[in-house]
Structure formats: structure tokens, C-alpha cells
């Protein structure tokens, strides 16, 4: 849902979106994904064209021509004699042929086209997940930067209040001018860091908006850090990956294609059998002298066999090459499963690690807040130095930022695991 937000320079549209809405925009507006959809359509048309090979071949021809007179001579060109011929001739021929056996070549060609269509579909799925993961990475980074901005903004407000307190104590003769200067320096540093974060978020927002085909500020869903995510065991994720990973699906299709290519190569060494039928209606009859000005019709039905004898010493090399390709495809599948297993194990480990990191950062925030409160009380009681306050403030700021990053890290680790498993 989009609302208009007032900006200092100009009005800019805000796009508040969840992860699901982000994926919907990727689906409808990603140029890369649209290109892959066209490739799928192209492969589907290729499959439909390949299936027409099972249909009979039908041809027809017709002609109308004007004939000249017939001239007959001896072989030494003497004794020339002319015969009048009918001036007009016509011809109509129809021929049909249905292949009934091709050594499995037609079926193999059709199956190859079907596999290429499946391969295009898997490729589209692969690009869809890549585009989703790319968009999600920028989306979560924007969320992370926005939360960092909020943390730093709170610390800026806190620092300003502290400066006011120190100025009040300075007027009472209870603080030094240098104490004010140090915190004003810290305030300037915080403001600079805030500006850097805003600029970095603006750059990422522009890139993501381009990918999504929108123009405006993207506002991530704040509630997603409170969502619970699946904590299935590694074996469940491994099984899911084997069934869904585009890399594995591509490798499986590669094995099937290699098998069909082998069948196609072998079919070239087998005879081709077809049923043939034809009808020819033509006139005049010019195979007699003088020509007979009548139409003649003849037809035939039969079986034709064609055998490529040269394939006995030519095609065997292609068959051997196809056999090697089959073994190569099987090995490619084996390597893909091994690589996928490692990827899932790594992504799952990082996912579990993200929860441990969040627990650690939450404890650090709690300790940092306690430390800051103690140092602040001691400083206001003139029992601590201004440098102690600055250190305590920086520690608290760092702990709060790390906690926000850890929460977002869980979300990223979860979706990275889904991406590796092929279910993003």
C-alpha cells in the first residue's frame, strides 16, 4: 500500500511492503525474469513443433502449362517429322506418407524438446529465486540501515540532553568547558554517521526501486523481526533441497537429455519404415505419338523402407560420443548433489548461529545499558570522568546497533537457507 509522505525537497511516494509483497513486485516487474519467461514460451513452442513429427506428411501439387508441337528425328538429326500436340496440359498430384518406424528417433527428438521446455521452466525458477534473493538482500539492508538510523537518532537526542545537563552544571561551576566540547564533538560524529547511513540507504533504495519498477521510498515491514521462523532440522532441509533445488533439477534433466541423445544417435543406425499413398491426375498423355489428348489418373499405396548403410561405419562414433555424454551427465548430477549438501549444511549452520548471536547481543545490550546507567549516575555525582561517559555511551550505541543487526541477521539467514534449498 502506498501513501504520500512529505519530504524536505519534494513529495515522495512511500511504499510500505512486506516480504511477500516484495516478491510479488519482483514477479511482475523484474526485467530479467520477464526475459526468462519469454525463453520458456520459446521452448514451449519448440516442443509443440517437435510433436508435429508424429503427424503424416502430406503434399499436393498442381500445374497448368501450354505445350509445343512434337518434333521427331533420327539419331543423326535427319528425317524430321512433326506431330501436333494438345495445346494445354494439366497436372494434379497428392502424396501422403506416414512414418511407422524410425528406430525411436522421432520419440527421442520429441522427448528432447520436452526436456528443453522443462529445462527452461527450471531456469525461470532459478532466475526467479536469484532475483528474489537479490531484492531481499537490498530490502533487509535498507531495514538494517533504517534501524541503525533510529538507534543513532536516539543517541543523538540523548547526547543533546546530556550536553544541556553538562552546560547547566558548568554554569553552576560543577563541570568544565572541555566536558561540553567533548560531547559536542561526539554529537557531530553521530550526526555525520547518521547522514552516511541515510545516503547509503538512499543508494540501496534507488537500486531496489529500479528492480521493482517503482519510484519512491521503500519502507520495510517493522513486524518481520518479531516473526517466528522454521527451526526444522538439517535433514529436513537436505531432503527439501534435493527435491526443489534448481541446480539438482537441471542436473536431473541433463541426465535425461543425455539418455535421449543416445537413443537418437542409435536410431540413425536403424531402418526407417513409412506407409506411402499417392494419386496423380494429369493430361494429355504425352508418352505416345501422336500425343493423346486425354486425362489419365493413377494411384498407389505401399510401404517404403530406407536404410542408411553408411551409418554402419559413420554413426558408431556418434553413439560412442553420446555414451560418454551420458556418463558425464551422471557425474555432473553426483557433483551437484555433493555441492548442494555442502551449501545446505553451511546455510543451516549460519542460521543456527544467527540465533546464538542474537542471544549474545541481547545480553550485551542489557549489560551496556546497566553500565551506562551506572557511569551516568557516577558522572552526575562527580564520581566519574567525562571520558568514562563517552566510553559508556559508545558501548551502548554499539550494542544496540549489533542487536538490531542480529535480529535482521536471523531473517537473512533463514531466507538464505530457503534460497539454497530452492524454496524461496
Short mmCIF file of N, CA and C in Angstrom, two decimals, residues 131-241:
data_model
loop_
_atom_site.label_atom_id
_atom_site.label_comp_id
_atom_site.label_asym_id
_atom_site.label_seq_id
_atom_site.Cartn_x
_atom_site.Cartn_y
_atom_site.Cartn_z
N UNK A 131 16.54 -13.39 -8.41
CA UNK A 131 16.03 -12.02 -8.35
C UNK A 131 15.36 -11.74 -7.01
N UNK A 132 14.65 -12.73 -6.47
CA UNK A 132 14.04 -12.55 -5.15
C UNK A 132 15.10 -12.37 -4.07
N UNK A 133 16.15 -13.20 -4.13
CA UNK A 133 17.19 -13.13 -3.12
C UNK A 133 17.96 -11.82 -3.21
N UNK A 134 18.20 -11.37 -4.44
CA UNK A 134 18.88 -10.08 -4.64
C UNK A 134 18.04 -8.94 -4.07
N UNK A 135 16.75 -8.95 -4.39
CA UNK A 135 15.85 -7.91 -3.88
C UNK A 135 15.74 -7.98 -2.36
N UNK A 136 15.66 -9.20 -1.84
CA UNK A 136 15.55 -9.38 -0.39
C UNK A 136 16.80 -8.87 0.33
N UNK A 137 17.97 -9.10 -0.26
CA UNK A 137 19.21 -8.62 0.35
C UNK A 137 19.20 -7.11 0.48
N UNK A 138 18.80 -6.41 -0.59
CA UNK A 138 18.72 -4.95 -0.53
C UNK A 138 17.62 -4.49 0.42
N UNK A 139 16.51 -5.22 0.41
CA UNK A 139 15.37 -4.90 1.29
C UNK A 139 15.78 -4.97 2.76
N UNK A 140 16.45 -6.07 3.14
CA UNK A 140 16.88 -6.23 4.53
C UNK A 140 18.00 -5.25 4.89
N UNK A 141 18.86 -4.93 3.92
CA UNK A 141 19.91 -3.95 4.19
C UNK A 141 19.30 -2.57 4.43
N UNK A 142 18.25 -2.24 3.67
CA UNK A 142 17.53 -0.98 3.91
C UNK A 142 16.92 -0.98 5.30
N UNK A 143 16.33 -2.13 5.67
CA UNK A 143 15.75 -2.27 7.01
C UNK A 143 16.81 -2.09 8.09
N UNK A 144 17.97 -2.71 7.86
CA UNK A 144 19.07 -2.62 8.82
C UNK A 144 19.54 -1.16 8.96
N UNK A 145 19.71 -0.50 7.83
CA UNK A 145 20.18 0.89 7.87
C UNK A 145 19.15 1.80 8.54
N UNK A 146 17.88 1.54 8.25
CA UNK A 146 16.83 2.37 8.84
C UNK A 146 16.81 2.20 10.36
N UNK A 147 16.99 0.98 10.82
CA UNK A 147 17.03 0.74 12.27
C UNK A 147 18.29 1.34 12.89
N UNK A 148 19.39 1.28 12.19
CA UNK A 148 20.61 1.93 12.69
C UNK A 148 20.40 3.44 12.81
N UNK A 149 19.71 3.99 11.81
CA UNK A 149 19.41 5.42 11.87
C UNK A 149 18.59 5.75 13.12
N UNK A 150 17.61 4.90 13.43
CA UNK A 150 16.78 5.15 14.61
C UNK A 150 17.59 5.05 15.89
N UNK A 151 18.50 4.08 15.95
CA UNK A 151 19.34 3.93 17.14
C UNK A 151 20.24 5.16 17.29
N UNK A 152 20.86 5.59 16.21
CA UNK A 152 21.76 6.74 16.28
C UNK A 152 20.96 8.01 16.58
N UNK A 153 19.75 8.12 16.01
CA UNK A 153 18.92 9.29 16.28
C UNK A 153 18.58 9.38 17.77
N UNK A 154 18.30 8.24 18.38
CA UNK A 154 18.01 8.23 19.82
C UNK A 154 19.24 8.64 20.62
N UNK A 155 20.40 8.18 20.18
CA UNK A 155 21.63 8.56 20.89
C UNK A 155 21.97 10.03 20.68
N UNK A 156 21.61 10.57 19.50
CA UNK A 156 21.80 12.00 19.28
C UNK A 156 20.94 12.80 20.24
N UNK A 157 19.68 12.36 20.38
CA UNK A 157 18.78 13.04 21.32
C UNK A 157 19.31 12.93 22.75
N UNK A 158 19.79 11.75 23.11
CA UNK A 158 20.34 11.55 24.45
C UNK A 158 21.59 12.40 24.67
N UNK A 159 22.42 12.48 23.65
CA UNK A 159 23.65 13.29 23.77
C UNK A 159 23.31 14.77 23.93
N UNK A 160 22.31 15.23 23.22
CA UNK A 160 21.91 16.62 23.34
C UNK A 160 21.39 16.93 24.74
N UNK A 161 20.62 16.00 25.29
CA UNK A 161 20.14 16.21 26.66
C UNK A 161 21.30 16.23 27.65
N UNK A 162 22.26 15.33 27.40
CA UNK A 162 23.42 15.29 28.28
C UNK A 162 24.23 16.58 28.18
N UNK A 163 24.36 17.12 26.96
CA UNK A 163 25.07 18.39 26.79
C UNK A 163 24.37 19.50 27.56
N UNK A 164 23.03 19.50 27.52
CA UNK A 164 22.27 20.51 28.27
C UNK A 164 22.53 20.36 29.76
N UNK A 165 22.58 19.10 30.25
CA UNK A 165 22.85 18.87 31.68
C UNK A 165 24.24 19.36 32.05
N UNK A 166 25.22 19.08 31.18
CA UNK A 166 26.60 19.49 31.46
C UNK A 166 26.72 21.01 31.44
N UNK A 167 26.01 21.65 30.49
CA UNK A 167 26.03 23.11 30.43
C UNK A 167 25.44 23.70 31.70
N UNK A 168 24.38 23.06 32.22
CA UNK A 168 23.78 23.53 33.46
C UNK A 168 24.77 23.40 34.62
N UNK A 169 25.48 22.28 34.65
CA UNK A 169 26.48 22.09 35.71
C UNK A 169 27.65 23.05 35.53
N UNK A 170 27.98 23.35 34.25
CA UNK A 170 29.07 24.29 34.00
C UNK A 170 28.72 25.67 34.55
N UNK A 171 27.46 26.05 34.34
CA UNK A 171 27.03 27.35 34.85
C UNK A 171 27.05 27.39 36.38
N UNK A 172 26.91 26.18 36.99
CA UNK A 172 26.96 26.10 38.46
C UNK A 172 28.38 25.89 38.97
N UNK A 173 29.32 25.82 38.01
CA UNK A 173 30.71 25.61 38.39
C UNK A 173 31.04 24.18 38.75
N UNK A 174 30.20 23.23 38.29
CA UNK A 174 30.40 21.83 38.64
C UNK A 174 30.96 21.02 37.46
N UNK A 175 31.19 21.65 36.31
CA UNK A 175 31.75 20.96 35.14
C UNK A 175 32.68 21.90 34.40
N UNK A 176 33.50 21.29 33.55
CA UNK A 176 34.48 22.07 32.79
C UNK A 176 33.95 22.35 31.38
N UNK A 177 34.45 23.42 30.80
CA UNK A 177 34.10 23.75 29.43
C UNK A 177 34.53 22.64 28.49
N UNK A 178 35.63 21.99 28.79
CA UNK A 178 36.14 20.90 27.96
C UNK A 178 35.18 19.72 27.93
N UNK A 179 34.42 19.53 29.01
CA UNK A 179 33.43 18.44 29.04
C UNK A 179 32.35 18.67 27.99
N UNK A 180 31.94 19.94 27.88
CA UNK A 180 30.92 20.28 26.87
C UNK A 180 31.47 20.05 25.46
N UNK A 181 32.72 20.47 25.26
CA UNK A 181 33.35 20.35 23.94
C UNK A 181 33.45 18.89 23.51
N UNK A 182 33.81 18.02 24.42
CA UNK A 182 33.96 16.60 24.06
C UNK A 182 32.63 16.00 23.62
N UNK A 183 31.58 16.33 24.33
CA UNK A 183 30.29 15.76 23.93
C UNK A 183 29.74 16.42 22.68
N UNK A 184 30.08 17.68 22.45
CA UNK A 184 29.69 18.31 21.20
C UNK A 184 30.42 17.66 20.02
N UNK A 185 31.67 17.26 20.24
CA UNK A 185 32.40 16.52 19.20
C UNK A 185 31.73 15.17 18.93
N UNK A 186 31.33 14.50 20.00
CA UNK A 186 30.64 13.23 19.83
C UNK A 186 29.32 13.42 19.10
N UNK A 187 28.62 14.52 19.39
CA UNK A 187 27.36 14.80 18.73
C UNK A 187 27.57 15.01 17.23
N UNK A 188 28.63 15.74 16.86
CA UNK A 188 28.92 15.96 15.46
C UNK A 188 29.23 14.64 14.75
N UNK A 189 29.96 13.77 15.43
CA UNK A 189 30.29 12.46 14.85
C UNK A 189 29.03 11.63 14.63
N UNK A 190 28.13 11.67 15.61
CA UNK A 190 26.87 10.93 15.48
C UNK A 190 26.05 11.48 14.31
N UNK A 191 25.99 12.81 14.17
CA UNK A 191 25.23 13.40 13.07
C UNK A 191 25.83 13.04 11.72
N UNK A 192 27.17 12.99 11.65
CA UNK A 192 27.83 12.60 10.40
C UNK A 192 27.52 11.14 10.06
N UNK A 193 27.60 10.26 11.07
CA UNK A 193 27.29 8.84 10.84
C UNK A 193 25.84 8.66 10.39
N UNK A 194 24.94 9.46 10.96
CA UNK A 194 23.54 9.38 10.56
C UNK A 194 23.38 9.78 9.09
N UNK A 195 24.07 10.85 8.69
CA UNK A 195 24.00 11.28 7.28
C UNK A 195 24.55 10.21 6.34
N UNK A 196 25.63 9.56 6.73
CA UNK A 196 26.20 8.49 5.90
C UNK A 196 25.22 7.33 5.75
N UNK A 197 24.56 6.98 6.84
CA UNK A 197 23.58 5.89 6.78
C UNK A 197 22.41 6.27 5.87
N UNK A 198 21.96 7.51 5.97
CA UNK A 198 20.85 7.96 5.12
C UNK A 198 21.23 7.94 3.64
N UNK A 199 22.45 8.36 3.35
CA UNK A 199 22.91 8.34 1.95
C UNK A 199 23.04 6.91 1.44
N UNK A 200 23.57 6.02 2.27
CA UNK A 200 23.72 4.62 1.86
C UNK A 200 22.35 3.98 1.63
N UNK A 201 21.40 4.31 2.49
CA UNK A 201 20.04 3.77 2.31
C UNK A 201 19.40 4.32 1.05
N UNK A 202 19.68 5.59 0.74
CA UNK A 202 19.14 6.19 -0.48
C UNK A 202 19.66 5.48 -1.72
N UNK A 203 20.94 5.10 -1.71
CA UNK A 203 21.53 4.39 -2.85
C UNK A 203 20.88 3.02 -3.03
N UNK A 204 20.76 2.27 -1.92
CA UNK A 204 20.15 0.94 -1.99
C UNK A 204 18.68 1.04 -2.38
N UNK A 205 17.99 2.05 -1.87
CA UNK A 205 16.58 2.25 -2.20
C UNK A 205 16.41 2.49 -3.70
N UNK A 206 17.31 3.28 -4.28
CA UNK A 206 17.24 3.55 -5.72
C UNK A 206 17.44 2.28 -6.53
N UNK A 207 18.42 1.46 -6.13
CA UNK A 207 18.69 0.22 -6.86
C UNK A 207 17.52 -0.75 -6.76
N UNK A 208 16.96 -0.88 -5.56
CA UNK A 208 15.84 -1.81 -5.37
C UNK A 208 14.59 -1.31 -6.09
N UNK A 209 14.35 0.00 -6.02
CA UNK A 209 13.18 0.57 -6.70
C UNK A 209 13.27 0.34 -8.21
N UNK A 210 14.48 0.46 -8.77
CA UNK A 210 14.66 0.18 -10.19
C UNK A 210 14.31 -1.26 -10.52
N UNK A 211 14.77 -2.18 -9.68
CA UNK A 211 14.49 -3.60 -9.92
C UNK A 211 12.99 -3.89 -9.83
N UNK A 212 12.30 -3.20 -8.91
CA UNK A 212 10.88 -3.46 -8.70
C UNK A 212 10.00 -2.66 -9.64
N UNK A 213 10.60 -1.72 -10.40
CA UNK A 213 9.83 -0.92 -11.33
C UNK A 213 8.95 0.12 -10.67
N UNK A 214 9.40 0.67 -9.53
CA UNK A 214 8.64 1.69 -8.83
C UNK A 214 9.53 2.91 -8.62
N UNK A 215 8.92 4.00 -8.17
CA UNK A 215 9.67 5.24 -7.92
C UNK A 215 9.20 5.80 -6.59
N UNK A 216 10.04 5.71 -5.57
CA UNK A 216 9.67 6.21 -4.26
C UNK A 216 10.52 5.57 -3.18
N UNK A 217 10.16 5.85 -1.93
CA UNK A 217 10.91 5.32 -0.79
C UNK A 217 10.29 4.01 -0.33
N UNK A 218 11.12 3.00 -0.21
CA UNK A 218 10.67 1.67 0.22
C UNK A 218 10.79 1.58 1.74
N UNK A 219 9.68 1.26 2.39
CA UNK A 219 9.63 1.15 3.85
C UNK A 219 9.40 -0.32 4.20
N UNK A 220 10.43 -1.01 4.71
CA UNK A 220 10.26 -2.43 5.08
C UNK A 220 9.29 -2.60 6.24
N UNK A 221 8.77 -3.80 6.35
CA UNK A 221 7.81 -4.14 7.40
C UNK A 221 8.53 -4.30 8.74
N UNK A 222 8.21 -3.44 9.70
CA UNK A 222 8.86 -3.50 11.02
C UNK A 222 8.53 -4.77 11.78
N UNK A 223 7.37 -5.37 11.48
CA UNK A 223 6.93 -6.52 12.26
C UNK A 223 7.69 -7.80 11.95
N UNK A 224 8.47 -7.80 10.87
CA UNK A 224 9.10 -9.07 10.48
C UNK A 224 10.17 -9.52 11.48
N UNK A 225 10.74 -8.59 12.26
CA UNK A 225 11.75 -9.01 13.24
C UNK A 225 11.10 -9.74 14.41
N UNK A 226 9.76 -9.64 14.52
CA UNK A 226 9.05 -10.33 15.59
C UNK A 226 8.46 -11.65 15.13
N UNK A 227 8.57 -11.93 13.84
CA UNK A 227 8.03 -13.19 13.32
C UNK A 227 8.89 -14.37 13.77
N UNK A 228 8.25 -15.53 13.87
CA UNK A 228 8.99 -16.75 14.17
C UNK A 228 9.25 -17.49 12.86
N UNK A 229 10.41 -18.11 12.76
CA UNK A 229 10.82 -18.78 11.53
C UNK A 229 11.09 -20.26 11.82
N UNK A 230 10.94 -21.06 10.79
CA UNK A 230 11.06 -22.51 10.94
C UNK A 230 12.40 -22.90 11.55
N UNK A 231 12.34 -23.85 12.47
CA UNK A 231 13.57 -24.34 13.09
C UNK A 231 13.73 -25.85 12.82
N UNK A 232 13.37 -26.27 11.58
CA UNK A 232 13.49 -27.68 11.22
C UNK A 232 14.94 -28.11 11.29
N UNK A 233 15.14 -29.42 11.44
CA UNK A 233 16.49 -29.96 11.49
C UNK A 233 17.16 -29.95 10.12
N UNK A 234 18.46 -30.18 10.13
CA UNK A 234 19.22 -30.13 8.88
C UNK A 234 18.76 -31.20 7.90
N UNK A 235 18.41 -32.39 8.39
CA UNK A 235 17.99 -33.47 7.49
C UNK A 235 16.74 -33.08 6.70
N UNK A 236 15.83 -32.35 7.36
CA UNK A 236 14.62 -31.90 6.66
C UNK A 236 14.98 -30.94 5.53
N UNK A 237 15.90 -30.01 5.81
CA UNK A 237 16.33 -29.06 4.79
C UNK A 237 17.09 -29.75 3.66
N UNK A 238 17.89 -30.76 4.01
CA UNK A 238 18.62 -31.51 2.97
C UNK A 238 17.65 -32.21 2.04
N UNK A 239 16.62 -32.83 2.61
CA UNK A 239 15.62 -33.53 1.78
C UNK A 239 14.85 -32.54 0.90
N UNK A 240 14.50 -31.40 1.48
CA UNK A 240 13.79 -30.37 0.72
C UNK A 240 14.64 -29.88 -0.44
N UNK A 241 15.92 -29.69 -0.19
CA UNK A 241 16.82 -29.19 -1.24
C UNK A 241 16.94 -30.19 -2.38
#
